[in-house]
Short mmCIF file of C-alpha atoms in Angstrom, two decimals:
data_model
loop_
_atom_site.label_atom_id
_atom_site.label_comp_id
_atom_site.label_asym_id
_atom_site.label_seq_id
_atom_site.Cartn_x
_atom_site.Cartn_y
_atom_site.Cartn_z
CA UNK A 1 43.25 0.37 6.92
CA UNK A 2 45.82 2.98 5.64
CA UNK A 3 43.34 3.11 2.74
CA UNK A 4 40.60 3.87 4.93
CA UNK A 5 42.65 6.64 6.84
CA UNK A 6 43.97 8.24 3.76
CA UNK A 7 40.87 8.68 1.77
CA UNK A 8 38.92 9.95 5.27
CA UNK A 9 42.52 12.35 5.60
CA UNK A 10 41.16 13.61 1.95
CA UNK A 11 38.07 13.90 2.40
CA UNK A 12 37.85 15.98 5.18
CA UNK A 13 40.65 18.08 3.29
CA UNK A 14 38.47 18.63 0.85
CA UNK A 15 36.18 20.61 2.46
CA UNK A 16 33.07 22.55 1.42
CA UNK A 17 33.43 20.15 -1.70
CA UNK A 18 32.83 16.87 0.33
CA UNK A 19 29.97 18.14 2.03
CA UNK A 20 27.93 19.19 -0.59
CA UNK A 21 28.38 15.81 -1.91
CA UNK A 22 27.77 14.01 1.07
CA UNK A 23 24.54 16.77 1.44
CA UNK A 24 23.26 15.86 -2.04
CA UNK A 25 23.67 12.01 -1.73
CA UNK A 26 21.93 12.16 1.75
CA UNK A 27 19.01 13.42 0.38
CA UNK A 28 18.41 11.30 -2.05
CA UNK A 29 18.79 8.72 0.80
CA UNK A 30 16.63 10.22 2.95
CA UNK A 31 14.01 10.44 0.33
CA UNK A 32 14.10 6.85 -1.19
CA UNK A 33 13.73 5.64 2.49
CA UNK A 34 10.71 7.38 2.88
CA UNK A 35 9.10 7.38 -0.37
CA UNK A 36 9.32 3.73 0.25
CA UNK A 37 8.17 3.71 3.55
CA UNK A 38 5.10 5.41 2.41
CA UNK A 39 4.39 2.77 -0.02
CA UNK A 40 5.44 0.07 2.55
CA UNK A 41 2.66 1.92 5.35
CA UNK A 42 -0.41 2.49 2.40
CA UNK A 43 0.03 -1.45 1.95
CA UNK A 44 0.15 -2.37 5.38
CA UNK A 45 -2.99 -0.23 6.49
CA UNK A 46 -5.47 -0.60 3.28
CA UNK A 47 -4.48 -4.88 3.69
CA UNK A 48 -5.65 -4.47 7.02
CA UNK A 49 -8.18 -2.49 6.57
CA UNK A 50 -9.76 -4.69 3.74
CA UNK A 51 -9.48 -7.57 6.04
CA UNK A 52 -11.00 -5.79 8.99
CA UNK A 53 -13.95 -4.07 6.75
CA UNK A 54 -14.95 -6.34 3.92
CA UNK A 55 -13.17 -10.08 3.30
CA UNK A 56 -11.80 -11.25 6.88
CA UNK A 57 -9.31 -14.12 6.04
CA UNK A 58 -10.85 -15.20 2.85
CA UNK A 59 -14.39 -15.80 0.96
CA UNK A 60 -16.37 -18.89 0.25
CA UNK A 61 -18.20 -17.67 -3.09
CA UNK A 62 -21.08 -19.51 -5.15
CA UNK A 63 -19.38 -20.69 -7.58
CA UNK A 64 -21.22 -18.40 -10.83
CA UNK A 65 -20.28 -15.30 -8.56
CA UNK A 66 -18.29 -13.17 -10.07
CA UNK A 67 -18.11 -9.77 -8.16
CA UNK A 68 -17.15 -7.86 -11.56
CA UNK A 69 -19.66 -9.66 -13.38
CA UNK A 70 -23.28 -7.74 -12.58
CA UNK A 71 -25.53 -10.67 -14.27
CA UNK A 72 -24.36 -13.03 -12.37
CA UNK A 73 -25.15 -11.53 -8.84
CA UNK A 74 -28.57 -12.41 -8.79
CA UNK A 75 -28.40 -15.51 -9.95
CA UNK A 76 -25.63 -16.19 -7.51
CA UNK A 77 -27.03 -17.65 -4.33
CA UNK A 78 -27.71 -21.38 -2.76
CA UNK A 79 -29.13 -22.64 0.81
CA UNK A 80 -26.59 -22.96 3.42
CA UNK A 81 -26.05 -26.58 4.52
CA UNK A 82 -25.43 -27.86 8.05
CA UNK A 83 -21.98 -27.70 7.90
CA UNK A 84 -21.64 -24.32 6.97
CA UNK A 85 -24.31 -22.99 9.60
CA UNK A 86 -22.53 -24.93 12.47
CA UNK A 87 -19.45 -22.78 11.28
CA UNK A 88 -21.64 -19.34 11.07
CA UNK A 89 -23.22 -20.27 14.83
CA UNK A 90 -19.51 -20.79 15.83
CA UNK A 91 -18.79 -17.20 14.79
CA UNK A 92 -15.95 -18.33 12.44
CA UNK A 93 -18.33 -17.28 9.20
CA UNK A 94 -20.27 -14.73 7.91
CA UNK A 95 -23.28 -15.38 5.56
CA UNK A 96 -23.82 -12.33 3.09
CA UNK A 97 -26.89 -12.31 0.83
CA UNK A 98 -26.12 -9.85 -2.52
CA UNK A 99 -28.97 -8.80 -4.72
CA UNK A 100 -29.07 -5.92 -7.29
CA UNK A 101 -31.40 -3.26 -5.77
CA UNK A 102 -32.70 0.61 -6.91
CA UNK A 103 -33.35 3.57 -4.16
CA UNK A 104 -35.10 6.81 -4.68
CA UNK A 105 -33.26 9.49 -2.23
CA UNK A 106 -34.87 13.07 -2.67
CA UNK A 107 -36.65 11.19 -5.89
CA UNK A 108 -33.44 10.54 -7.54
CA UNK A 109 -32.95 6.68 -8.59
CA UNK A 110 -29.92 5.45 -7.93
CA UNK A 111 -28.84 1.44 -8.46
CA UNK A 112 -27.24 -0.05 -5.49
CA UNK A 113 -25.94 -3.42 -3.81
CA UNK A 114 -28.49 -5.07 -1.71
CA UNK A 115 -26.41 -6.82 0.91
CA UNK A 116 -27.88 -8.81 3.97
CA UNK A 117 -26.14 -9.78 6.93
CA UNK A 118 -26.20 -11.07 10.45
CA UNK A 119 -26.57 -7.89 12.73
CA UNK A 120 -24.93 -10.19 15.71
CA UNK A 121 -22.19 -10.66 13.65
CA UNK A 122 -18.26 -9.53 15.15
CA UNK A 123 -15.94 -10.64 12.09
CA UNK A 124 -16.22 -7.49 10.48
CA UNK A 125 -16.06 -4.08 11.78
CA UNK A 126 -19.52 -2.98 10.46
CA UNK A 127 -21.81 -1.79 12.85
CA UNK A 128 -23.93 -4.30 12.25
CA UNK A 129 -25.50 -3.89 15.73
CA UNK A 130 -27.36 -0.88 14.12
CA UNK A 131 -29.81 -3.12 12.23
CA UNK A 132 -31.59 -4.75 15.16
CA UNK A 133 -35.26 -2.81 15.61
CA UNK A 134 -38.87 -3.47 15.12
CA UNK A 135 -39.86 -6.06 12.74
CA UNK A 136 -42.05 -2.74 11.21
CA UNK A 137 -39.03 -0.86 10.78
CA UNK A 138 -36.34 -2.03 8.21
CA UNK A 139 -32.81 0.08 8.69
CA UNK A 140 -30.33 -0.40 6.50
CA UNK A 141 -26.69 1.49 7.20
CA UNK A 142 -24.40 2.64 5.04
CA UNK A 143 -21.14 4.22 4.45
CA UNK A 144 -20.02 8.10 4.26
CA UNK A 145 -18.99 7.41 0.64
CA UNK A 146 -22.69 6.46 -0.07
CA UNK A 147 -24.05 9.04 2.44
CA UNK A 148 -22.22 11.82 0.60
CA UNK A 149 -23.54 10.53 -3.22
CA UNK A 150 -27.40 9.89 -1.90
CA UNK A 151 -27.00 12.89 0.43
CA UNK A 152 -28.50 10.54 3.50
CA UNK A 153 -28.35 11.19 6.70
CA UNK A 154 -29.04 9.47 9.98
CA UNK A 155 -32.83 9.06 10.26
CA UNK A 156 -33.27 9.67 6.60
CA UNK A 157 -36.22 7.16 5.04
CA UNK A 158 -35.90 6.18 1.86
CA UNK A 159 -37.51 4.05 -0.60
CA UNK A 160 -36.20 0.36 -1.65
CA UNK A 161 -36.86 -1.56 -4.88
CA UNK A 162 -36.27 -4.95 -5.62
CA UNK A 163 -37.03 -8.14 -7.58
CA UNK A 164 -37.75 -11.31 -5.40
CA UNK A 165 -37.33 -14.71 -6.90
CA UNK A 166 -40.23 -15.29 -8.98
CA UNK A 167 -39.16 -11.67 -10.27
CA UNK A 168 -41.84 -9.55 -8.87
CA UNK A 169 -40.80 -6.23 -8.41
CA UNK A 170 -41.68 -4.79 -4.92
CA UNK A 171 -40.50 -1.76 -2.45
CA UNK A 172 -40.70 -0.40 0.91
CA UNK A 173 -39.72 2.98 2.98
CA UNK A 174 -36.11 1.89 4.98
CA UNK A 175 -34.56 3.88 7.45
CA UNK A 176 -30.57 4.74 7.64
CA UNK A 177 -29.87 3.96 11.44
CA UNK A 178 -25.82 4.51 10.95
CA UNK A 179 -23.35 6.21 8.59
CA UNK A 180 -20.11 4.76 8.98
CA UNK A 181 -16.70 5.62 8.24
CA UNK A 182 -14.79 3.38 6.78
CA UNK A 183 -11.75 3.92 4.60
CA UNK A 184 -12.38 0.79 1.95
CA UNK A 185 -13.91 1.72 -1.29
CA UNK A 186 -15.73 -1.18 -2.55
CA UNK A 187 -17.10 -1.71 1.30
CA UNK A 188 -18.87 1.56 0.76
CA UNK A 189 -19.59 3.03 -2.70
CA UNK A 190 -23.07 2.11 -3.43
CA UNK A 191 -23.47 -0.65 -0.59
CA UNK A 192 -26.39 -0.40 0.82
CA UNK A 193 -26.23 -3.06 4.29
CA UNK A 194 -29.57 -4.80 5.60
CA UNK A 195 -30.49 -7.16 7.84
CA UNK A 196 -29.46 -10.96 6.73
CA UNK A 197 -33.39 -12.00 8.06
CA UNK A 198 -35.04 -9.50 6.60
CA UNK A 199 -33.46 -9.60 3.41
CA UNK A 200 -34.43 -13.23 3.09
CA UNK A 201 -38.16 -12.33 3.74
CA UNK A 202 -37.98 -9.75 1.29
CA UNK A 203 -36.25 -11.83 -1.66
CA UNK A 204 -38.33 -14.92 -0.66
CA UNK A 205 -35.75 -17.13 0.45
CA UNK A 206 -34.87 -19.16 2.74
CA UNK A 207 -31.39 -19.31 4.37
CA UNK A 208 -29.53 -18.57 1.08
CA UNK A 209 -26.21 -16.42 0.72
CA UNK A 210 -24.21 -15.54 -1.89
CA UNK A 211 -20.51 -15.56 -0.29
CA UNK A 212 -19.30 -16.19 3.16
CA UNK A 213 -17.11 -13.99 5.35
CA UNK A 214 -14.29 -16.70 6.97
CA UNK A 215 -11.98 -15.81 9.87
CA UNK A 216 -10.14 -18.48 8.88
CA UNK A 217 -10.33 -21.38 6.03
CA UNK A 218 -12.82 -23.96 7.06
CA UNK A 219 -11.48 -27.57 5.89
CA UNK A 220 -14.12 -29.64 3.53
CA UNK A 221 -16.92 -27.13 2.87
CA UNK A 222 -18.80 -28.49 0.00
CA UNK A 223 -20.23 -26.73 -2.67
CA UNK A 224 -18.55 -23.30 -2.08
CA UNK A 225 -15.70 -21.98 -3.96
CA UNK A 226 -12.88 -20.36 -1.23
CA UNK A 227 -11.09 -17.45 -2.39
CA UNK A 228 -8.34 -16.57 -0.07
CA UNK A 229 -7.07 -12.99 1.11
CA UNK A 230 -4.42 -12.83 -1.31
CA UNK A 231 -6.74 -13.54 -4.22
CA UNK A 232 -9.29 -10.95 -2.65
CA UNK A 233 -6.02 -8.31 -2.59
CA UNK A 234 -4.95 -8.77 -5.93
CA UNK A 235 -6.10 -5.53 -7.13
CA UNK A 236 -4.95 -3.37 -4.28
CA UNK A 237 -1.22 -5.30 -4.42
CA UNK A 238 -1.20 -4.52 -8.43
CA UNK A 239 -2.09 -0.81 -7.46
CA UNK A 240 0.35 -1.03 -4.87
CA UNK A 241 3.20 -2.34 -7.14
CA UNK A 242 2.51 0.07 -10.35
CA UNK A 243 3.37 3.18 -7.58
CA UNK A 244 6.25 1.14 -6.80
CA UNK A 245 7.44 1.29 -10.43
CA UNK A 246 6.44 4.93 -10.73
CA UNK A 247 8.52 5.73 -7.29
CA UNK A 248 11.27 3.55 -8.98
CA UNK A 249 11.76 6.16 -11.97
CA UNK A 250 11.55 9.00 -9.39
CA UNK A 251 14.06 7.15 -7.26
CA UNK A 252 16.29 6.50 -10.10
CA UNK A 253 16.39 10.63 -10.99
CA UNK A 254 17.39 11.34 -7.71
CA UNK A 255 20.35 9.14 -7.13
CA UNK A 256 21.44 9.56 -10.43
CA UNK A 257 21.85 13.31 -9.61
CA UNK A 258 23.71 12.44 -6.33
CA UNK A 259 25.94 10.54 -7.81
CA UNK A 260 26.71 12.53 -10.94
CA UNK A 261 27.96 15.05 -8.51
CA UNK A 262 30.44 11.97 -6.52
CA UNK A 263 31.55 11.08 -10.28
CA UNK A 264 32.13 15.14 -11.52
CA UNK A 265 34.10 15.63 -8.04
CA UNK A 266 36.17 12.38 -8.41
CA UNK A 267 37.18 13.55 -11.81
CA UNK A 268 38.96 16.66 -10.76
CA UNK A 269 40.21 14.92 -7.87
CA UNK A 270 42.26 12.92 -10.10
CA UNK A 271 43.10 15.77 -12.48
CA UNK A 272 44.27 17.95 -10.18
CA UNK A 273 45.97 15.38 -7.55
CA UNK A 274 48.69 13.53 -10.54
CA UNK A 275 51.59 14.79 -7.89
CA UNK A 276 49.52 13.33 -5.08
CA UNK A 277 49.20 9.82 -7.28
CA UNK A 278 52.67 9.78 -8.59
CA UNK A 279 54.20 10.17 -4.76
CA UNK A 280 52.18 7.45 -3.60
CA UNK A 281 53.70 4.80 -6.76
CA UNK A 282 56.97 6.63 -5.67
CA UNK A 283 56.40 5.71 -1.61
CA UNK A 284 55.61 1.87 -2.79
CA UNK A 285 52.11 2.03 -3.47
CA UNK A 286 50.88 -0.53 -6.27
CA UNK A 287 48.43 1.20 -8.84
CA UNK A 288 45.65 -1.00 -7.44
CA UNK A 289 46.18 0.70 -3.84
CA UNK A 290 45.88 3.90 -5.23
CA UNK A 291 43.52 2.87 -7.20
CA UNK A 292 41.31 1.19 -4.19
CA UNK A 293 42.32 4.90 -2.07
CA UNK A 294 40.01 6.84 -5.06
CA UNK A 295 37.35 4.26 -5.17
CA UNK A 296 36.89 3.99 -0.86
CA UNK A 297 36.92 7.86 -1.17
CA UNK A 298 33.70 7.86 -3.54
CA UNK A 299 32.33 4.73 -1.13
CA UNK A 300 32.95 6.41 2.12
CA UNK A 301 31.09 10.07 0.46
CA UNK A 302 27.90 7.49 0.97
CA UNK A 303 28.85 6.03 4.34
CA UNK A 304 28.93 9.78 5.42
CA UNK A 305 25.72 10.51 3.48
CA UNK A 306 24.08 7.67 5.29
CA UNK A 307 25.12 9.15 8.81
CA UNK A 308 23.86 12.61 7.50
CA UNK A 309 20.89 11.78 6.78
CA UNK A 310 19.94 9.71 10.15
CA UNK A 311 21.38 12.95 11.71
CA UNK A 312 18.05 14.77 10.09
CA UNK A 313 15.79 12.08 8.67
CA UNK A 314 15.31 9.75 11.37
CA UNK A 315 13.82 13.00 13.40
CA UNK A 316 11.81 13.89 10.60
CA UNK A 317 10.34 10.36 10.35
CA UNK A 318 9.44 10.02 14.08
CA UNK A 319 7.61 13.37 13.70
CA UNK A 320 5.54 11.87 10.14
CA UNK A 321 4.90 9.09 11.89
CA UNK A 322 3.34 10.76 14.88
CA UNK A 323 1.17 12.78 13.32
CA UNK A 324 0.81 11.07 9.59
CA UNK A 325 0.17 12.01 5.95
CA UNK A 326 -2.76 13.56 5.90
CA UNK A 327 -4.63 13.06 2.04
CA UNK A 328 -7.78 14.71 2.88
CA UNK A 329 -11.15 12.95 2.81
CA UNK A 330 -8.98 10.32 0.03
CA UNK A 331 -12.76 9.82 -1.74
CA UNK A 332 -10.66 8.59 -5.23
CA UNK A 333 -12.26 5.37 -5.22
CA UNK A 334 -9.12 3.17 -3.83
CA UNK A 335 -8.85 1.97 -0.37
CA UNK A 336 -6.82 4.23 1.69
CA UNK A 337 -7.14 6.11 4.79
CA UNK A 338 -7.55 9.92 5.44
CA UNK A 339 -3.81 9.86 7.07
CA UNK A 340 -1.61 7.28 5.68
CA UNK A 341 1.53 6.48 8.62
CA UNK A 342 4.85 4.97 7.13
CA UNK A 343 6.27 1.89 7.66
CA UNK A 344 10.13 1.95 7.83
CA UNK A 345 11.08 -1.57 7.66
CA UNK A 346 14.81 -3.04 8.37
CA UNK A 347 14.63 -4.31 5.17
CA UNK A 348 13.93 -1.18 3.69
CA UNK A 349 16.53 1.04 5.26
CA UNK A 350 19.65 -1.38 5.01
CA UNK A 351 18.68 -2.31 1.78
CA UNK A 352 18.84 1.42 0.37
CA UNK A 353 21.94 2.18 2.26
CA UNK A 354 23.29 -0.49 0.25
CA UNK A 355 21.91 0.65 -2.97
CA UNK A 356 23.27 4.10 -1.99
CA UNK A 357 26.83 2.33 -1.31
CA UNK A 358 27.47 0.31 -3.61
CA UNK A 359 26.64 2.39 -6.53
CA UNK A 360 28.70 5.42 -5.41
CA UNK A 361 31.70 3.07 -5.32
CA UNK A 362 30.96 1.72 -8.49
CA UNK A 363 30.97 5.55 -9.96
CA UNK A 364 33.79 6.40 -7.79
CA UNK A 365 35.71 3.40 -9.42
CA UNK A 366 35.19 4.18 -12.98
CA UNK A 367 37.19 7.27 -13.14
CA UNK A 368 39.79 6.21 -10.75
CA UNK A 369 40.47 3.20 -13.41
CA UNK A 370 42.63 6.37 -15.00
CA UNK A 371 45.31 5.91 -12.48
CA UNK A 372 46.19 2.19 -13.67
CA UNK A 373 47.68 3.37 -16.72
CA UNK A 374 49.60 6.37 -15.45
CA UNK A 375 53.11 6.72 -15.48
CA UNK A 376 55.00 7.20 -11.92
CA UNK A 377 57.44 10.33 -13.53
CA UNK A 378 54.77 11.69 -15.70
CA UNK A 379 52.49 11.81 -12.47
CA UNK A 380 55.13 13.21 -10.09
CA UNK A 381 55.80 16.47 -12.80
CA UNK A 382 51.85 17.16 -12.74
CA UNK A 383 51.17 15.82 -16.48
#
C-alpha cells in the first residue's frame, strides 16, 4: 500500500506530464474498444441476418450441389420423400428448387438464379406472400441489389428463359410483384425468387428441390447432405477474422505510441529523481521496493487511462449505438447492413483494459530495472 500511495503522491506531482500520458494511453483504449466492438456488432448482425434471409439453422443439399460450382446446379435436384414433406408441412423445412435461368429487362440479357419456393412459407424473411396470384400471372420478386442492376421496378414484366428437363428451351412474360430490401448479398445479387409450384410446372418436375431451408436439424433424413450454419458462415467468419488481423496491426500502432510516451516519461523520471531513489535506500527501502514504486507508477498511468476514457468513451458509445454507423447503401457485395451498431462485449472491454495494463507495467518495468544496480551514495549526490 505505501507503494500504491507513493507512486499516486508522484503522479499527481507530476502534473501536465501525467496527463498527457494518461490522455494518450486513453485513447488508444478508447479506440481498440471500439474498433473491436465494431467488428464484434458487423458479426453479430450479418450472422443473423444470413440466418434470417437465406440458410435458417442449416441446409440439407443434394449431394452433387455445390453452390460455387455452376454445372452442377442443374443437375442438382431429386423428389422429396415422405419424410422430408411431413417435415416441410410441419413448417420446420423449406424446399428450394435452383435452376440456371436468362432474363431480357429493357432487351438486355442478363443470366440469373431461378429459385422456387413455397409462397406460404415463414422460415425466412422473404416476402414470399408476394407470389400468390392468378395461375395466368407468374410474379417473381426480387431484391434491391437485383432491382438496381436490371433497373426493375414494381409492376415491371419481363421475359424468362429456361431449359426444362428434356432440355427444351422455353420462356414467358413474369411480373416483379415486390422489391425487397435485404442486406445479404448472395440472397439478392442475381436471385431471381418464383413460386415453388410454378417452377415445377415450368421445369417439368414433380416435387423436386435442390436444398432445403431447416429451422433446426431434422434427425435421419435420408439421401440429403446437411450443412450446418457454421459451415454455411464460413466465408463471412473468414472475412470477419482477416479485418480482425488488419484492426490488429492498427491496434498494435496505436498502443505502441501510448506507451512509447509511458516508457520516454519513465526514463527521465529516473534520471532526474537519483536523490529521490537514493533517500528511499537511505529510509530502508530495498531496491526491489523502489523498484516495484517505478513500475506501479507506469501501471497505475493505465488504471487512470482506463477511468479517462469511460469518463468520455462510454458517452460516445451510447450515442454510436443509438444512432449507428451509417456505410451508405453498403452495395460491395458482402453481407452487411446500411448502419452497422456495435457490440461492446464484457469480454471485450476487460480484456483490453488488461492488454492496456499489463503492457504499460511491463514498459514501465524495463527502465526502472536501472535502479537495482544503483549505488545508495552515488544516488543521494544526484550521479
Amino acid at each position: 500500500m505505501v507503494a500504491f500511495k507513493l507512486a499516486y503522491r508522484n503522479l499527481l506531482g507530476a502534473g501536465l506530464r501525467t496527463w498527457l500520458n494518461v490522455s494518450v494511453l486513453s485513447l488508444a483504449f478508447v479506440l481498440i474498444v471500439f474498433y473491436n466492438g465494431m467488428i464484434d456488432g458487423w458479426n453479430r448482425q450479418s450472422r443473423n441476418d444470413t440466418q434470417d434471409w437465406e440458410i435458417g439453422q442449416g441446409q440439407y443439399w443434394h449431394p452433387d450441389y455445390d453452390k460455387y460450382d455452376v454445372y452442377t446446379i442443374n443437375e442438382a435436384h431429386q423428389p422429396i420423400d415422405e419424410q422430408a414433406q411431413q417435415e416441410i408441412d410441419g413448417g420446420h423445412l423449406v424446399p428450394q428448387l435452383l435452376q440456371q435461368a436468362t432474363i431480357y429487362p429493357q432487351g438486355r440479357m442478363q443470366s440469373i438464379l431461378l429459385r422456387g419456393i413455397p409462397p406460404e412459407q415463414t422460415l425466412l424473411k422473404l416476402p414470399t406472400d408476394a407470389l400468390n396470384g392468378d395461375d395466368d400471372e407468374a410474379k417473381v420478386i426480387i431484391g434491391k441489389r437485383m432491382a438496381k442492376a436490371t433497373k426493375l421496378q414494381v409492376g415491371d414484366q419481363v421475359l424468362l428463359r429456361w431449359r426444362d428437363r428434356h432440355g427444351t428451351f422455353d420462356a414467358r412474360q413474369v411480373v416483379v410483384a415486390q422489391v425487397f430490401n435485404c442486406d445479404v448479398a448472395e440472397a439478392d445479387q442475381g436471385q431471381l425468387y418464383i413460386d415453388y409450384q410454378v417452377m415445377q410446372q415450368m421445369m417439368d418436375f414433380d416435387n423436386e428441390a435442390t436444398l432445403l431451408v431447416s429451422g433446426s436439424e431434422v434427425a435421419g433424413l435420408a439421401g440429403w447432405s446437411f450443412k450446418s450454419a457454421d459451415f454455411l458462415l464460413k466465408d463471412l467468419d473468414d472475412l470477419i477474422n482477416s479485418e480482425r488481423i488488419s484492426g490488429r496491426i492498427i491496434q498494435l500502432v496505436l498502443l505502441m505510441i501510448a506507451l512509447l510516451a509511458i516508457f520516454d516519461t519513465q526514463i527521465l523520471s529516473i534520471f532526474r529523481r537519483k536523490k529521490e531513489i537514493g533517500t528511499y535506500i537511505a529510509l530502508g527501502l530495498t531496491r526491489k521496493q523502489v523498484v516495484g514504486i517505478f513500475t506501479i507508477e507506469g501501471g497505475v498511468h493505465s488504471i487512470l487511462a482506463a477511468l479517462l476514457g469511460a469518463a468520455y468513451g462510454i458517452p460516445l458509445f451510447v450515442w454510436i449505438n443509438t444512432i449507428g454507423i451509417n456505410f451508405g447503401s453498403a452495395d460491395m457485395g458482402i453481407t452487411i447492413a446500411e448502419r452497422v451498431y456495435p457490440y461492446y462485449s464484457w469480454q471485450l472491454v476487460l480484456g483490453s483494459v488488461l492488454i492496456v495494463l499489463v503492457t504499460s507495467t511491463i514498459v514501465s518495468f524495463i527502465p526502472a530495472r536501472k535502479i537495482a544496480y544503483m549505488s545508495p551514495t552515488d544516488a543521494l549526490k544526484g550521479k
